[in-house]
Each structure stands twice: as C-alpha cells, then as structure tokens.
Coordinates of C-alpha atoms in Angstrom, one line a residue:
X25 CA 0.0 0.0 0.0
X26 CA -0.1 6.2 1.0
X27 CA 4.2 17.4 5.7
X28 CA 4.2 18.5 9.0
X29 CA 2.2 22.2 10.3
X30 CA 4.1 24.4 11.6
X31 CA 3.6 27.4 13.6
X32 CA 5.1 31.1 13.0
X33 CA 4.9 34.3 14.9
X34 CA 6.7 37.3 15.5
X35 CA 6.1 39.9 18.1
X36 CA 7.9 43.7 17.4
X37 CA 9.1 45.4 20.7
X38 CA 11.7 47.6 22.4
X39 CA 14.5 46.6 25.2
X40 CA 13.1 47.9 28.6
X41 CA 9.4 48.0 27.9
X42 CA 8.4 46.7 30.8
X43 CA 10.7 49.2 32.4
X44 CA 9.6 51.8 30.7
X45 CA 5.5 50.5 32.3
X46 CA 7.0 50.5 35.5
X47 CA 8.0 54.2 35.7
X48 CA 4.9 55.3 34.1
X49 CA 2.7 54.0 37.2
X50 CA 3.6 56.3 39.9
X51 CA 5.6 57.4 42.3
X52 CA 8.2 55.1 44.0
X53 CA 10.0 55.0 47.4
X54 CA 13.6 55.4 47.9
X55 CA 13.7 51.4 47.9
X56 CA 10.3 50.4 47.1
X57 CA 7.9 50.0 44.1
X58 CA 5.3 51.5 42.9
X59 CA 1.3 50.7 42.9
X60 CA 0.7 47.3 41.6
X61 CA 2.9 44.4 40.4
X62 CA 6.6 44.8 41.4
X63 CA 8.9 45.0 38.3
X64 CA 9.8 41.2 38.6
X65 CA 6.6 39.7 39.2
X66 CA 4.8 42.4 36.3
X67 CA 7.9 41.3 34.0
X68 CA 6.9 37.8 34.6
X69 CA 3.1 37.8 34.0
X70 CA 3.9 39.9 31.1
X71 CA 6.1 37.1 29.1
X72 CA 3.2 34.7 29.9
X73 CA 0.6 36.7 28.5
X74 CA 3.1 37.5 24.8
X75 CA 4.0 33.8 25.2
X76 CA 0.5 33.2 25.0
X77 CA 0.0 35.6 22.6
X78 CA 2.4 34.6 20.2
X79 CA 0.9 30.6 20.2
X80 CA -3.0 32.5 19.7
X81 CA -2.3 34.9 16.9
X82 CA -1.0 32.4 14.6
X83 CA -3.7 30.1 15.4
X84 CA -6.6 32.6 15.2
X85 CA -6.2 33.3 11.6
X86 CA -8.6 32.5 9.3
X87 CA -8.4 29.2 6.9
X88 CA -5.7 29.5 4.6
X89 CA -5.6 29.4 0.9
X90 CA -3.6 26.3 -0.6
X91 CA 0.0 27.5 -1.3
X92 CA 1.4 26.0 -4.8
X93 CA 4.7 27.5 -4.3
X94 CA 5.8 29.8 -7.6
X95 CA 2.5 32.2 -8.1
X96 CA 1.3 30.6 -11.5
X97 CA 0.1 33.3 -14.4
X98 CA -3.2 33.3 -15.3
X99 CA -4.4 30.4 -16.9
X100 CA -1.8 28.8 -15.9
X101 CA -1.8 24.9 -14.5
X102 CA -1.2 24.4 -10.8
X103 CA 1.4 21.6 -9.9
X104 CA 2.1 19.9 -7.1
X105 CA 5.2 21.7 -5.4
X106 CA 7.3 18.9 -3.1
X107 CA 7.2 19.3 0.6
X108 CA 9.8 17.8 2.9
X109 CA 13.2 17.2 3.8
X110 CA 16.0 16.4 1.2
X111 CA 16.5 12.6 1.5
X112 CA 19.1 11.1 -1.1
X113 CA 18.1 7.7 -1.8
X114 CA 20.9 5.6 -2.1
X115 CA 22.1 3.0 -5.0
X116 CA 22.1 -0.1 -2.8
X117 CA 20.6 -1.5 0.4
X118 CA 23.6 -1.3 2.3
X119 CA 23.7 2.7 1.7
X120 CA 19.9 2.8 2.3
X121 CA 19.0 6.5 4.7
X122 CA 16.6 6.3 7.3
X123 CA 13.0 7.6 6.7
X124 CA 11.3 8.7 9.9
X125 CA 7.9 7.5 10.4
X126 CA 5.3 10.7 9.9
X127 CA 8.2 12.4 7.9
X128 CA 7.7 14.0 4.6
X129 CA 11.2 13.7 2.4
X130 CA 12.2 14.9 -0.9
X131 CA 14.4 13.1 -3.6
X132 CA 14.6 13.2 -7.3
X133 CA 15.0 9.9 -9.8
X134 CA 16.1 9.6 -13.4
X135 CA 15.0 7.4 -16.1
X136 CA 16.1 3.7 -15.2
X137 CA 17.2 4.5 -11.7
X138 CA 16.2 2.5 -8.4
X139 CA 16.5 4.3 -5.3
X140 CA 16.5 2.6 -1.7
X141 CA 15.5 4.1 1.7
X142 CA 15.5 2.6 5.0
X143 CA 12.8 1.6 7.4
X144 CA 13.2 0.5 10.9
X145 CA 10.1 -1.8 11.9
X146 CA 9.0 -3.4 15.0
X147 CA 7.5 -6.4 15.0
X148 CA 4.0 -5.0 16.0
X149 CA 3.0 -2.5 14.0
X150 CA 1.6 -2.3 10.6
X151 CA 3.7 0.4 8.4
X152 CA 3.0 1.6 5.1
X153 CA 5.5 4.0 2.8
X154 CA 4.7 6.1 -0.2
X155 CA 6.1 7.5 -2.7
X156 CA 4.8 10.0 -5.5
X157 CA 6.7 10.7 -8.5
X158 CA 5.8 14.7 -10.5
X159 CA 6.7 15.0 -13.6
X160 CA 7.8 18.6 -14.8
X161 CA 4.7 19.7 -16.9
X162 CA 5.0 19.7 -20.4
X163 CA 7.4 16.8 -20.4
X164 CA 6.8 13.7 -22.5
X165 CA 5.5 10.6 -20.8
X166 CA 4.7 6.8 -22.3
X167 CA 1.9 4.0 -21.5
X168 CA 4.5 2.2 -19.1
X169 CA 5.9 5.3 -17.3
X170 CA 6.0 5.3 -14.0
X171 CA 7.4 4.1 -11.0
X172 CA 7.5 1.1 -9.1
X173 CA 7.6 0.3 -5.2
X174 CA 8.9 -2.6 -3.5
X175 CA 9.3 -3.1 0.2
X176 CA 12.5 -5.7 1.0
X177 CA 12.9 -7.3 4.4
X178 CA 16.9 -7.7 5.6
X179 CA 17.1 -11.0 3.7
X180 CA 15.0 -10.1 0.2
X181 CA 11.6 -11.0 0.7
X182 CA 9.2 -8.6 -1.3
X183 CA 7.0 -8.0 1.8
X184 CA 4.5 -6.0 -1.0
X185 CA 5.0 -4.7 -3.9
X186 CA 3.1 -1.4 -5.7
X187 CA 3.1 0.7 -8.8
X188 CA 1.7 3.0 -10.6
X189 CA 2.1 4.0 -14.3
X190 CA 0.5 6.8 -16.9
X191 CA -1.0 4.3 -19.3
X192 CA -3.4 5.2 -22.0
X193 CA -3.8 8.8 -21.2
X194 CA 0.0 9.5 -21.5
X195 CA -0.4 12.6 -19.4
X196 CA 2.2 14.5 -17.6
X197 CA 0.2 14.1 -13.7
X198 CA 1.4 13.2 -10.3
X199 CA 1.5 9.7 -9.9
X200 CA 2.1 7.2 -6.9
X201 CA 1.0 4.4 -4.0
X202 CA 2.4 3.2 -1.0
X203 CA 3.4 -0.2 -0.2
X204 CA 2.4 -1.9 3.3
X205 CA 4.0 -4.4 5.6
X206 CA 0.7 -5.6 7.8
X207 CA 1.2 -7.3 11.1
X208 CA -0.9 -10.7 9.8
X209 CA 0.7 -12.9 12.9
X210 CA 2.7 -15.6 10.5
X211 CA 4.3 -15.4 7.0
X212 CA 7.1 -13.3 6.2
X213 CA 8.4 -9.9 6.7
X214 CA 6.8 -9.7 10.4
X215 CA 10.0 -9.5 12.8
X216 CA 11.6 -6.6 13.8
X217 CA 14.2 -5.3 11.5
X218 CA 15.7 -3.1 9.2
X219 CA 13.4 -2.9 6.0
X220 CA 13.9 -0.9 2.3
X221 CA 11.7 1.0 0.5
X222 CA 12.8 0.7 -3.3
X223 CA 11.8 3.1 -6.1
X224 CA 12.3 2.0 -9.4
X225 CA 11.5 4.6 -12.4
X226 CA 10.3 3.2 -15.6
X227 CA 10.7 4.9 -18.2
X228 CA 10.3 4.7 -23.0
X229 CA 13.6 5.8 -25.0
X230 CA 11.3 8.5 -26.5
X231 CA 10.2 9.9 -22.9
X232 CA 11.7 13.1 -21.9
X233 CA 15.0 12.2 -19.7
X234 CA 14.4 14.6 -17.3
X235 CA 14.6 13.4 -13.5
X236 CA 11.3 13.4 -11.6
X237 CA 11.0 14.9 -8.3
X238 CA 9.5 12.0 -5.4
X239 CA 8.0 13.3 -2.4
X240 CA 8.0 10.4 -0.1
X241 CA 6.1 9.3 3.3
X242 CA 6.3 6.4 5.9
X243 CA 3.9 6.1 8.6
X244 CA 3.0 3.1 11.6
X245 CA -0.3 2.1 12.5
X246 CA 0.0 0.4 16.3
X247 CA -1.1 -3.3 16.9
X248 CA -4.6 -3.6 18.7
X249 CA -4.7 -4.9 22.4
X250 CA -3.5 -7.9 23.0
X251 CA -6.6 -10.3 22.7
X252 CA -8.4 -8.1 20.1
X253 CA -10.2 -9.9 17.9
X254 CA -9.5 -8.6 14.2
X255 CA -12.4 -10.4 12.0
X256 CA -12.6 -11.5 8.7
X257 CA -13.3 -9.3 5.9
X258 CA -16.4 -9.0 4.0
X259 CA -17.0 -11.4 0.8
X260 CA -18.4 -8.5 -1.6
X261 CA -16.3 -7.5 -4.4
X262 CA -16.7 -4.0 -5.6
X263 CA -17.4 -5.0 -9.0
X264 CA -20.0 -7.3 -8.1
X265 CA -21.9 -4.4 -5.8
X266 CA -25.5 -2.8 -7.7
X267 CA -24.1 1.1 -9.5
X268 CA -24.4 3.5 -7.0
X269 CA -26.8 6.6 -7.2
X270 CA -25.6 10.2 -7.3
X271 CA -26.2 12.8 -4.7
X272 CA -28.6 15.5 -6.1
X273 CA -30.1 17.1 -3.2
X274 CA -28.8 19.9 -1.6
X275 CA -27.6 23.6 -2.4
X276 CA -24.2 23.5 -4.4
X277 CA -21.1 24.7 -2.6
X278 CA -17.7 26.1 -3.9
X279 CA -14.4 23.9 -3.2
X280 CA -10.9 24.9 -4.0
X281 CA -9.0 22.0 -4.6
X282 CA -5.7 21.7 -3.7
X283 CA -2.5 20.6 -5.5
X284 CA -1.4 17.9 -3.4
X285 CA -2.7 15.6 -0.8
X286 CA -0.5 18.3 1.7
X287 CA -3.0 21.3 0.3
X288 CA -6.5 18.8 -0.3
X289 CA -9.3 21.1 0.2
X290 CA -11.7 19.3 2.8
X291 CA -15.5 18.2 1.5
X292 CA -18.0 16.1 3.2
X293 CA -21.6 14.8 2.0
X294 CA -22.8 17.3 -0.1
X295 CA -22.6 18.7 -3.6
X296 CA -19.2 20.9 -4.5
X297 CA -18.1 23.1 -7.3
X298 CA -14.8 23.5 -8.7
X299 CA -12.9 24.5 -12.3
X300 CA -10.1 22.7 -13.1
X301 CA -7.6 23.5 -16.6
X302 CA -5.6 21.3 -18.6
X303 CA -2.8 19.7 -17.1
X304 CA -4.2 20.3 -13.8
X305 CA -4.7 17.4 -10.8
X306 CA -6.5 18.9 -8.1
X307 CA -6.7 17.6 -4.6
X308 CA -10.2 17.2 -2.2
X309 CA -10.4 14.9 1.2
X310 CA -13.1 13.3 2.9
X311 CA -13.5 12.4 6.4
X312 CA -14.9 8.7 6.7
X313 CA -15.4 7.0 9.8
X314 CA -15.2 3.3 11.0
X315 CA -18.5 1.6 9.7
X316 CA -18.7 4.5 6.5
X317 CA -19.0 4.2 2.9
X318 CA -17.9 7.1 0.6
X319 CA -19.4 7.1 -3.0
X320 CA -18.3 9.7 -5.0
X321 CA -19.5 11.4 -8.3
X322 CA -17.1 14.1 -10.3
X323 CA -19.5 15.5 -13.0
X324 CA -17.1 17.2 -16.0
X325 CA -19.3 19.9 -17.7
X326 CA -19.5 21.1 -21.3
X327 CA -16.4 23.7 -22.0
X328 CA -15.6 26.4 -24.4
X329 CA -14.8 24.2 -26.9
X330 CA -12.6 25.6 -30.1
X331 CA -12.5 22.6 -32.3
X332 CA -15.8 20.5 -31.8
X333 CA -14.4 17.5 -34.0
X334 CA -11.6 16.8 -31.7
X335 CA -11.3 15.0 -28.2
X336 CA -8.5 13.5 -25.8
X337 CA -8.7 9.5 -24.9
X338 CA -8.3 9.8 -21.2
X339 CA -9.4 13.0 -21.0
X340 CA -10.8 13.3 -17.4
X341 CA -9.9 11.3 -14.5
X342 CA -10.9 10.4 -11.0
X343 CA -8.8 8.6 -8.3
X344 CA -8.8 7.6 -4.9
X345 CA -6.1 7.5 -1.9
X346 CA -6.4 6.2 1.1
X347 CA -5.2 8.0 4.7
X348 CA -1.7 6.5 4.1
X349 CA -1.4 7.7 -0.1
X350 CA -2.1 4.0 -1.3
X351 CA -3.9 4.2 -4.4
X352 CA -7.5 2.3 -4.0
X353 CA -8.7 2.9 -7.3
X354 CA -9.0 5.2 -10.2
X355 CA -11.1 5.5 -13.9
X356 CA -10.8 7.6 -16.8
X357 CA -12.8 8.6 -19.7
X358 CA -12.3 10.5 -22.9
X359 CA -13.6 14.3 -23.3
X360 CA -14.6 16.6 -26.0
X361 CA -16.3 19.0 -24.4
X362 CA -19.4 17.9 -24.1
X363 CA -20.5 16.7 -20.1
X364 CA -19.1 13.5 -18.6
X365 CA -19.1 11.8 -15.3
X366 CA -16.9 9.2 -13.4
X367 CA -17.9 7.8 -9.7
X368 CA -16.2 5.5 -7.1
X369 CA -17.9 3.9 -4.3
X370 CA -15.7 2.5 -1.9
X371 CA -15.9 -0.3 0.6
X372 CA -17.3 0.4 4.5
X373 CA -14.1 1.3 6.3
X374 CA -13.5 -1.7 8.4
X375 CA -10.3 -3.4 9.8
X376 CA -11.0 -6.2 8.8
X377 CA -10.8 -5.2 5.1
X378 CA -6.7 -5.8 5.4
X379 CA -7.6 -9.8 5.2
X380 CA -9.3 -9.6 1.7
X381 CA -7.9 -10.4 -1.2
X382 CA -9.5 -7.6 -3.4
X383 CA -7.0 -4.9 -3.2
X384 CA -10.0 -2.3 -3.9
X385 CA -11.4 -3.7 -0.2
X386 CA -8.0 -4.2 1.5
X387 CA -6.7 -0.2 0.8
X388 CA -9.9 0.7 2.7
X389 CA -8.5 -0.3 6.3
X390 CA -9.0 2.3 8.1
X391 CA -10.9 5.2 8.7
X392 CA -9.5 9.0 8.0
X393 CA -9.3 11.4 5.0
X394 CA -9.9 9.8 1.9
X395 CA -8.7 11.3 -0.7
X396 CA -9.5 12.5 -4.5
X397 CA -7.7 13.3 -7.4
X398 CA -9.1 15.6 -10.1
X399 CA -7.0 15.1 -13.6
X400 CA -7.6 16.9 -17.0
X401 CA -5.5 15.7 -19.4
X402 CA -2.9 18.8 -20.6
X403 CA -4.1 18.1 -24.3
X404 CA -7.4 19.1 -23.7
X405 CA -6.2 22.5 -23.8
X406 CA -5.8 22.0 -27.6
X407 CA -9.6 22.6 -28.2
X408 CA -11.0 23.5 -24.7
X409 CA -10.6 27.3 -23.9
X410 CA -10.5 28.0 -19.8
X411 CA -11.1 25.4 -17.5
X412 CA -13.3 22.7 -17.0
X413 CA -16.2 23.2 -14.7
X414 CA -16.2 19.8 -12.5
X415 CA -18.9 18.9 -9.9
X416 CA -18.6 16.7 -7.3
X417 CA -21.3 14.5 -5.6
X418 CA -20.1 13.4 -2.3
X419 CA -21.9 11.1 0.1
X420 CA -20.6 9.5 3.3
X421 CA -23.6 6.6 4.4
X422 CA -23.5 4.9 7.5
X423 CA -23.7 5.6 10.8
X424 CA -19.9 6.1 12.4
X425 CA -19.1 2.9 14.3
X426 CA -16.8 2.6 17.4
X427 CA -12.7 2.4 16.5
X428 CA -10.8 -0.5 16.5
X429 CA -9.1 -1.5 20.3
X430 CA -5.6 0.3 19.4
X431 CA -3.0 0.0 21.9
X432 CA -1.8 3.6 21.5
X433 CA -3.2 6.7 19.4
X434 CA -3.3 5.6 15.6
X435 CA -4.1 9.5 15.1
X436 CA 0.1 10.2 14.1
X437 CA -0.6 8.3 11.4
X438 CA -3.5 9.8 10.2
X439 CA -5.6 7.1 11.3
X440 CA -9.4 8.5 12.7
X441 CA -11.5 11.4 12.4
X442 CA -13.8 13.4 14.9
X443 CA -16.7 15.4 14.7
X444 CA -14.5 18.6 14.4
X445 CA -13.1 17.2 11.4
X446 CA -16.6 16.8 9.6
X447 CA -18.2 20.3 10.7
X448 CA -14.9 21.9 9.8
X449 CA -14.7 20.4 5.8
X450 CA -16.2 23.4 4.1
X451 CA -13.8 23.1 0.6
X452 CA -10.9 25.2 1.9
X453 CA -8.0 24.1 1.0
X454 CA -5.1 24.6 3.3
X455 CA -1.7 26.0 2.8
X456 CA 1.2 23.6 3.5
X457 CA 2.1 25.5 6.7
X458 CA -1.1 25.2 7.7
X459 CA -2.5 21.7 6.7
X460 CA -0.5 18.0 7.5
X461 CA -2.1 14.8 8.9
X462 CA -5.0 14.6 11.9
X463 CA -2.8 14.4 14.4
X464 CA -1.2 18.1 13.2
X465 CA -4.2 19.6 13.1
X466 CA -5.2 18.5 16.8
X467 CA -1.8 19.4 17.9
X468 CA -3.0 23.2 16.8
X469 CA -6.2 23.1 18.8
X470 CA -4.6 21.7 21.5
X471 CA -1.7 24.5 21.7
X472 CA -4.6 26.6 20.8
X473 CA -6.2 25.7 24.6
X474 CA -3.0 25.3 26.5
X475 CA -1.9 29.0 25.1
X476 CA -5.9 30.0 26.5
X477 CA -4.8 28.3 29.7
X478 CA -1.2 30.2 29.9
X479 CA -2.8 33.4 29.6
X480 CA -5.4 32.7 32.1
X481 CA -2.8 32.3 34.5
X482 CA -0.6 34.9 34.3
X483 CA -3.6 37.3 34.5
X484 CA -4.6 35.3 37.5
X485 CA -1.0 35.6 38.8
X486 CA -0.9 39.1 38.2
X487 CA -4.1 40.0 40.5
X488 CA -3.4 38.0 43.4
X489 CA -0.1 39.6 43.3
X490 CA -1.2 43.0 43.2
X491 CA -3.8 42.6 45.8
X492 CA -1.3 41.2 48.4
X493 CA 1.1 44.6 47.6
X494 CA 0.5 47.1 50.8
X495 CA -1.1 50.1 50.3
X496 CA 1.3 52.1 52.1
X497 CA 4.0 51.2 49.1
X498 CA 2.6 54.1 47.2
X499 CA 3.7 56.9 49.8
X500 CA 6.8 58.8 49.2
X501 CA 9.4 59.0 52.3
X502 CA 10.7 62.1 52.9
X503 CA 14.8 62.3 53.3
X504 CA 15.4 63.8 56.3
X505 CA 17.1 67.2 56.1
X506 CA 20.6 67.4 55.7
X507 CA 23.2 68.9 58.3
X508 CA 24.8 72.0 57.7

C-alpha cells in the first residue's frame, strides 16, 4: 500500500518596555515600588501573556488558501510543489537513509534509476511507505511510465510490492502508491528489523529524460490490544456491488482544490463546485469513519470548446487514496467538451478489510481522509478554452461505528477522524504550513487551549499579586534634612 504544520509568529518590541511600564505607574519609594505588580513579578506575568500571545495569533487566523509554491500566471496549470526534507536515496541497500515515520522527504530519480531508503520496523506495528513521482509539466510521458515500489525485508523478501504508471492517457500528472507491511501474525516480513523502501523509475527511449521529483512518506499504524479480535473481511467485491446513485439534493457549494494531498481542500456529503484547466490534478479529502461508505460522483461539464471535431482518450480522471497515499482505485474517460461523469464507491471502512484479497477492499483499512484526485488531461487544452467546470457529488452513508481497540493513538498516522473534522470540511484548501495529517491539526487546537490556559494564569497571577502589595508602598518618604 499512502508534511508537518508548523507554527510562525513574530512579536515587534523595544528593550526595557516593561521598564519603561513600571516608571509610568507612579511614584516610587527610595527602595520600594510602585502601585501594583513589582517589576519582577509584572515582567513575569507579562512574558506569559506574549508567550501566550504569540501561540494564539497564529492560530486565530482565518483558513488559509492552498500554497502552490511559484505564483502561476493566469491560466496557468497548478502543480504539485514537493514538501519535505531532502533525503538522497541511495544505489544499494547497504547505503539505504533512514526515513522517519510521519516524515515527509524529498528526492529526485532519473529514467532507469532504483533508489533505496531505510525503514526500521517493529514487530508490532503495521507500516506503510509512499512514494509519488511529479513529472515537470509539459514533459513527454509513455503507456509504461511510471514508478514502481517494493518493500525488502533484511534477507529479500518482497514483503508488497506497488506501482503505478500513466497508461493510455500518457499525461504529464502526479502519480504514486504506498506499499504496506501488515502485522498478519505468521508469513514473512513480520520481525523486527531493518526494511527498504525501493523506487524504481520506468521509463520509454522517446520519454523526456528529465529526473522526476519524489515526495516520499512512511507512517506506523499500532497493533490492537492484546486479545483483540481482528475479524474477517467481507466477501463483496466491488465490481460485483449494484451502480451507486448520485447525490442531487442539496444547495451547491464552492471547493478549492488543492495541489497535493498536503494542500487537499476538505468536503464532506454534499454537492461541491470547482474548475479545473488542462494539465491540472486537483486535490479534495473526505473524512470517513469506521463503519462508513464514501461514494463519490465528479461530473465534467461542457467547455468552451474551439475545435468540436476533436477530443482527448483519457481526457478526465478520478482517483482515490487512502489516509496513508495507497492508491484504491481510479477511472478515466475521454472528453470533448461535451458533459461526462466518473464515480467510485468504496468499501465500508473496516479493519478487517486488510484480510481480503480484493486490493479495492483491503486499501480501505481504516478510517481518516480519503482522498480524490481531479486530472484533465494537458491536451485538452488543444480545443478546450478555460477550465473545466467539475462537480462533485459526495456522500458519506452509514452511521460512524466505534474504532478499533488500538494500543496507543493511531491518530500520528493519520488514522481516525472526529466530529471537528466533519463540521470543519467546508472546501478550503489549506496551505502547506497550515495543513498535514489529523494528528497536526489536533496538535494546533490543542496549543490553541494550552496558550488559552497560559494566559489565564498569568492574569490570575498578576491579581493575586497585586492585591497582596501594601497600600502604604505608594507613599513617598521624605529624606530627612541634611546637616549643615
């Protein structure tokens, strides 16, 4: 089987402001202080409150747009601009750098090449790695282009294997998977040990040459408790389920995809707007709960079309990721123009959906964001003028069941959503800075409160204080005269 929020501030100020407060207050003694908090104690509560301050301004801004790095010109595609840390993936095993779980990295790969990065496991916990190759746009791609995943145990087993390739539509478009090692109690690959993620590029003689950029991702999903009972996993296959019925009620709503899964604008049930040009893939993510279905319709509208006898195989195309970037599945379908729609319904989110052998039903393990990928093929721009208008019918059935009996917090890896995280999808998309997994944006609300709490207290401390001071400290003594 699929980067990190950070939080800025800056506060302006002068050396000896708080010296500068004390004078201003009143008269002093010839060794005491003035009305109030002492100069200490004021100096004190003071850095509690900015230190609050500087955690709550950040945090109190407003959604954010989604950043795609260089400003594009009009009409101009948006591309997916790599997050992470530089990570230089080595030539052999032996050389292999370590990936931190939760850790987005960087690399690049050239036609041919197989690059190898290192993964610690345990023997309890169920990791998955990703990797996601972007093309520079414009560049030319072939039917087997693409790249291919493999995770090694220390002695060469192919614990799983992954890949994904441009195919028919032969359109420059981010593409990528994850591959898994699951915890399954006997076979290989399940001691602990040092593991390799390789990436192998495929790649035509007539393809441009050009190296790709990867981003790549790791994350571990802990072991249930001891005794937990995992189940088996249903017997439907997708293919075999009756054609799901789009969502038409309800007022359309306005969603800016993002450019990545990093920037995904958030949606839930409900019917969303969006344009997206040629040579664009644009990003959306659902929260789905344990027990959930997701079933989703992207409706591609008529266009301003230029040459009406023309059309692109592969025009329009609809994936699906999982929480952990594994690709579930995907369809495409040519455009001309004129209106087309493609729809996935996925399988209820259940654990026990690891054990089956449909891949379709074993990528939906767990619940989280789900994610979608928007593609227009860049040749439609060859007799589309603009962008095309895309509408998406999302619907999330089934009542949210209770999670799984983890033995510690599966939310680091992405793993679970809340209520928060439903009310709160409204089709923003978020800037890289301001976006990341879950568990990131919980660790904002949370500093959110403990920054609430902080400031509490110093203004608390900062009372008490100045009630205890006597009254009497804000009477000037008089120096006695002096001798002649």
């Amino acid at each position: 089987m699929a980067g990190g929020a950070g939080i800025r501030g800056a506060v302006a100020g002068r050396p000896g402001a708080c010296g500068a407060e004390d004078e201003r207050r009143g008269p002093r003694t010839a060794g005491g202080t003035g009305r109030g908090l002492g100069g200490g104690a004021r100096r004190a509560a003071g850095a509690l409150a900015v230190g609050a301050l500087l955690v709550l301004g950040p945090l109190h801004a407003g959604p954010a747009r989604a950043d795609s790095g260089t400003p594009a010109a009009p009409g101009t595609p948006a591309t997916w601009q790599p997050q992470g840390t530089r990570l230089a993936g080595a030539a052999t095993t032996a050389d292999a750098p370590a990936m931190t779980p939760g850790v987005t990295y960087r690399d690049t790969i050239a036609p041919g090449e197989t690059r190898f990065y290192g993964l610690a496991l345990d023997a309890t916990s169920s990791a998955y790695a990703s990797a996601f190759a972007l093309p520079a746009p414009g560049g030319r791609v072939a039917f087997d282009d693409g790249i291919e995943l493999t995770l090694l145990s220390a002695d060469g087993d192919h614990c799983d294997q992954a890949s994904a390739h441009f195919g028919t539509d032969d359109g420059v478009r981010p593409v990528g998977t994850a591959v898994s090692r699951t915890i399954a109690g006997d076979g290989s690959c399940q001691e602990a040990n040092q593991y390799t993620l390789s990436v192998h590029r495929t790649s035509d003689g007539a393809s441009d040459p050009a190296p790709w950029t990867l981003e790549l991702r790791s994350v571990l999903e802990p072991p249930l408790r001891a005794g937990a009972s995992v189940g088996h996993a249903p017997g439907t296959d997708p293919d075999d389920a009756a054609t799901p019925t789009p969502l038409t009620v309800g007022t359309p709503r306005p969603a800016a995809g993002g450019t990545s899964p990093e920037t995904a604008a958030a949606v839930r049930t409900g019917i969303w707007k969006d344009r997206v040009l040629p040579g664009e893939t644009r990003f959306y993510e659902i929260p789905v709960d344990w027990g959930q279905q997701a079933t989703v319709f992207a409706d591609f509208s008529n266009a301003e079309v230029t040459d009406d006898s023309d059309f692109t195989s592969g025009g329009v195309r609809l994936a699906v990721l999982n929480p952990v970037r594994a690709l579930v599945d995907d369809s495409d379908h040519s455009y001309d123009g004129t209106p087309t729609s493609l729809h996935e319904q996925l399988a209820p989110v259940s654990y026990a959906n690891r054990t089956a052998d449909d891949s379709e039903v074993s990528a939906v393990r767990f619940a989280g964001w789900y994610y979608l990928a928007v593609t227009v093929h860049p040749d439609v721009a060859t007799f589309v003028r603009g962008a095309v208008p895309v509408t998406l019918r999302v619907q999330v059935s089934g009542g949210a069941q209770s999670p799984p009996p983890y033995s510690g917090d599966p939310r680091a890896a992405g793993i679970g959503i809340d209520a928060h995280d439903v009310s709160s999808a409204d089709g923003t998309a978020r800037s890289p800075a301001a976006g990341g997994s879950v568990s990131a944006r919980r660790f904002v609300g949370f500093a959110a409160l403990g920054a609430g709490t902080v400031l509490v207290l110093a203004l608390g401390v900062w009372t008490i204080v100045a009630r205890r001071r006597p009254a009497a400290a804000d009477t000037v003594t008089q120096l006695p005269p002096q001798r002649r």
